[in-house]
Amino acid sequence: MKIRYDGPLLIVADVEAAKHFYETVLGQTVIYHKEKKMVKFEVGLSLISTISFDEWMDDDVKKIFSLSHSSHHFELYFEVDDIVACYEKLRLKTEILWLHGPSENENEQMSMRFYDLDGHVIEIGEAIAATAKRLAAKGIPTSEISAKFSEMMWKGSRLY
């Protein structure tokens, strides 16, 4: 028996509002939609309503399992080539509660974070190839750029 990872399942208060958010704010494509119950996106991300999730559990499980939002135990990570343009577009969306706009990490890769409608943290990072191009345009030597990301080069890693 092979177990295959399919993607995260987020528990949300309002599936239709969350679906709209992920489609319009993050540009995700729906491949399955059961109205007011569940949504699955092309990338493997799924949404399920709190009520539907609760229906799956028996009373013994409900006694030990509790739902909490804004737990900050994980974040959903997306990438873009032009993070500044993405930020300029997203900052106009009034439904976004920002944690921070574009900022650089220790490798000079840029990222930004905000909450979805249910308090799940979303990070949008600059694609590594885009970071490398941006740094090269600043005149940073290729060897120095390569050294910044060498620890990210592991078997199966895709940096572009």
GROMACS .gro file of C-alpha atoms in nm:
model
  160
    1MET     CA    1   0.000   0.000   0.000
    2LYS     CA    2   0.140   0.337  -0.103
    3ILE     CA    3   0.019   0.646   0.079
    4ARG     CA    4   0.013   0.951  -0.145
    5TYR     CA    5   0.006   1.306  -0.014
    6ASP     CA    6  -0.275   1.503  -0.178
    7GLY     CA    7  -0.244   1.844  -0.010
    8PRO     CA    8  -0.373   2.038   0.289
    9LEU     CA    9  -0.737   2.046   0.393
   10LEU     CA   10  -0.830   2.376   0.556
   11ILE     CA   11  -1.133   2.396   0.781
   12VAL     CA   12  -1.320   2.719   0.708
   13ALA     CA   13  -1.627   2.890   0.847
   14ASP     CA   14  -1.778   2.976   0.507
   15VAL     CA   15  -1.672   2.760   0.211
   16GLU     CA   16  -1.824   2.994  -0.048
   17ALA     CA   17  -1.645   3.302   0.090
   18ALA     CA   18  -1.316   3.111   0.122
   19LYS     CA   19  -1.354   2.974  -0.233
   20HIS     CA   20  -1.405   3.326  -0.362
   21PHE     CA   21  -1.097   3.448  -0.170
   22TYR     CA   22  -0.868   3.175  -0.305
   23GLU     CA   23  -1.000   3.223  -0.660
   24THR     CA   24  -0.993   3.602  -0.675
   25VAL     CA   25  -0.707   3.693  -0.442
   26LEU     CA   26  -0.469   3.403  -0.507
   27GLY     CA   27  -0.583   3.303  -0.857
   28GLN     CA   28  -0.648   2.938  -0.776
   29THR     CA   29  -0.854   2.716  -1.007
   30VAL     CA   30  -1.137   2.501  -0.866
   31ILE     CA   31  -1.151   2.138  -0.982
   32TYR     CA   32  -1.425   2.019  -0.743
   33HIS     CA   33  -1.699   2.211  -0.565
   34LYS     CA   34  -1.976   2.078  -0.344
   35GLU     CA   35  -2.173   2.388  -0.258
   36LYS     CA   36  -2.137   2.507   0.103
   37LYS     CA   37  -1.949   2.186   0.191
   38MET     CA   38  -1.614   2.143   0.016
   39VAL     CA   39  -1.383   2.281  -0.254
   40LYS     CA   40  -1.069   2.138  -0.410
   41PHE     CA   41  -0.824   2.344  -0.610
   42GLU     CA   42  -0.598   2.233  -0.893
   43VAL     CA   43  -0.286   2.273  -0.673
   44GLY     CA   44  -0.411   2.017  -0.419
   45LEU     CA   45  -0.543   2.261  -0.160
   46SER     CA   46  -0.891   2.173  -0.029
   47LEU     CA   47  -1.141   2.361   0.186
   48ILE     CA   48  -1.412   2.209   0.402
   49SER     CA   49  -1.676   2.382   0.611
   50THR     CA   50  -1.654   2.360   0.988
   51ILE     CA   51  -2.002   2.205   0.992
   52SER     CA   52  -1.912   1.936   0.736
   53PHE     CA   53  -1.591   1.853   0.919
   54ASP     CA   54  -1.779   1.826   1.247
   55GLU     CA   55  -2.028   1.584   1.087
   56TRP     CA   56  -1.747   1.337   1.009
   57MET     CA   57  -1.647   1.296   1.373
   58ASP     CA   58  -1.822   1.073   1.620
   59ASP     CA   59  -1.901   1.197   1.970
   60ASP     CA   60  -1.589   1.042   2.128
   61VAL     CA   61  -1.360   1.223   1.886
   62LYS     CA   62  -1.549   1.550   1.931
   63LYS     CA   63  -1.468   1.535   2.305
   64ILE     CA   64  -1.092   1.551   2.240
   65PHE     CA   65  -1.079   1.744   1.913
   66SER     CA   66  -1.140   2.116   1.900
   67LEU     CA   67  -1.112   2.355   1.609
   68SER     CA   68  -0.915   2.675   1.643
   69HIS     CA   69  -0.847   2.942   1.388
   70SER     CA   70  -0.536   3.162   1.357
   71SER     CA   71  -0.323   2.895   1.522
   72HIS     CA   72   0.001   2.999   1.347
   73HIS     CA   73   0.122   2.638   1.336
   74PHE     CA   74   0.169   2.643   0.959
   75GLU     CA   75   0.136   2.863   0.656
   76LEU     CA   76   0.039   2.807   0.295
   77TYR     CA   77   0.327   2.899   0.065
   78PHE     CA   78   0.288   3.035  -0.287
   79GLU     CA   79   0.550   3.181  -0.523
   80VAL     CA   80   0.551   3.455  -0.785
   81ASP     CA   81   0.813   3.592  -1.021
   82ASP     CA   82   0.736   3.960  -0.954
   83ILE     CA   83   0.656   4.001  -0.587
   84VAL     CA   84   0.640   4.381  -0.601
   85ALA     CA   85   0.376   4.374  -0.876
   86CYS     CA   86   0.186   4.106  -0.684
   87TYR     CA   87   0.193   4.319  -0.369
   88GLU     CA   88   0.073   4.627  -0.558
   89LYS     CA   89  -0.226   4.426  -0.682
   90LEU     CA   90  -0.304   4.256  -0.348
   91ARG     CA   91  -0.267   4.562  -0.127
   92LEU     CA   92  -0.583   4.699  -0.287
   93LYS     CA   93  -0.786   4.399  -0.163
   94THR     CA   94  -0.970   4.518   0.147
   95GLU     CA   95  -1.036   4.161   0.269
   96ILE     CA   96  -0.664   4.101   0.334
   97LEU     CA   97  -0.529   4.143   0.685
   98TRP     CA   98  -0.155   4.192   0.635
   99LEU     CA   99   0.118   4.054   0.857
  100HIS     CA  100   0.383   4.229   0.643
  101GLY     CA  101   0.444   4.349   0.290
  102PRO     CA  102   0.746   4.246   0.080
  103SER     CA  103   1.063   4.208   0.284
  104GLU     CA  104   1.393   4.030   0.227
  105ASN     CA  105   1.518   3.732   0.426
  106GLU     CA  106   1.886   3.656   0.497
  107ASN     CA  107   1.931   3.522   0.140
  108GLU     CA  108   1.774   3.839  -0.004
  109GLN     CA  109   1.469   3.643  -0.124
  110MET     CA  110   1.156   3.853  -0.078
  111SER     CA  111   0.830   3.738   0.076
  112MET     CA  112   0.508   3.878   0.222
  113ARG     CA  113   0.249   3.732   0.458
  114PHE     CA  114  -0.119   3.786   0.530
  115TYR     CA  115  -0.423   3.601   0.663
  116ASP     CA  116  -0.699   3.436   0.465
  117LEU     CA  117  -1.058   3.489   0.582
  118ASP     CA  118  -1.027   3.217   0.851
  119GLY     CA  119  -0.691   3.326   0.994
  120HIS     CA  120  -0.468   3.081   0.805
  121VAL     CA  121  -0.132   3.242   0.725
  122ILE     CA  122  -0.052   3.283   0.356
  123GLU     CA  123   0.306   3.348   0.246
  124ILE     CA  124   0.387   3.457  -0.105
  125GLY     CA  125   0.756   3.429  -0.180
  126GLU     CA  126   0.964   3.547  -0.468
  127ALA     CA  127   1.066   3.251  -0.683
  128ILE     CA  128   1.435   3.170  -0.638
  129ALA     CA  129   1.503   3.218  -1.010
  130ALA     CA  130   1.345   3.565  -0.988
  131THR     CA  131   1.558   3.645  -0.682
  132ALA     CA  132   1.871   3.535  -0.869
  133LYS     CA  133   1.782   3.756  -1.168
  134ARG     CA  134   1.711   4.053  -0.940
  135LEU     CA  135   2.043   4.009  -0.758
  136ALA     CA  136   2.231   3.969  -1.088
  137ALA     CA  137   2.072   4.293  -1.213
  138LYS     CA  138   2.221   4.461  -0.903
  139GLY     CA  139   2.566   4.344  -1.019
  140ILE     CA  140   2.611   4.065  -0.762
  141PRO     CA  141   2.843   3.795  -0.906
  142THR     CA  142   2.685   3.462  -1.004
  143SER     CA  143   2.913   3.274  -0.761
  144GLU     CA  144   2.785   3.486  -0.470
  145ILE     CA  145   2.422   3.438  -0.578
  146SER     CA  146   2.477   3.063  -0.607
  147ALA     CA  147   2.632   3.048  -0.259
  148LYS     CA  148   2.322   3.215  -0.109
  149PHE     CA  149   2.101   2.929  -0.228
  150SER     CA  150   2.338   2.630  -0.219
  151GLU     CA  151   2.174   2.490   0.095
  152MET     CA  152   1.845   2.476  -0.094
  153MET     CA  153   1.988   2.241  -0.355
  154TRP     CA  154   1.873   1.897  -0.243
  155LYS     CA  155   1.766   1.595  -0.441
  156GLY     CA  156   1.436   1.660  -0.610
  157SER     CA  157   1.437   2.032  -0.540
  158ARG     CA  158   1.306   2.258  -0.813
  159LEU     CA  159   1.432   2.613  -0.788
  160TYR     CA  160   1.267   2.750  -1.101
   0.00000   0.00000   0.00000
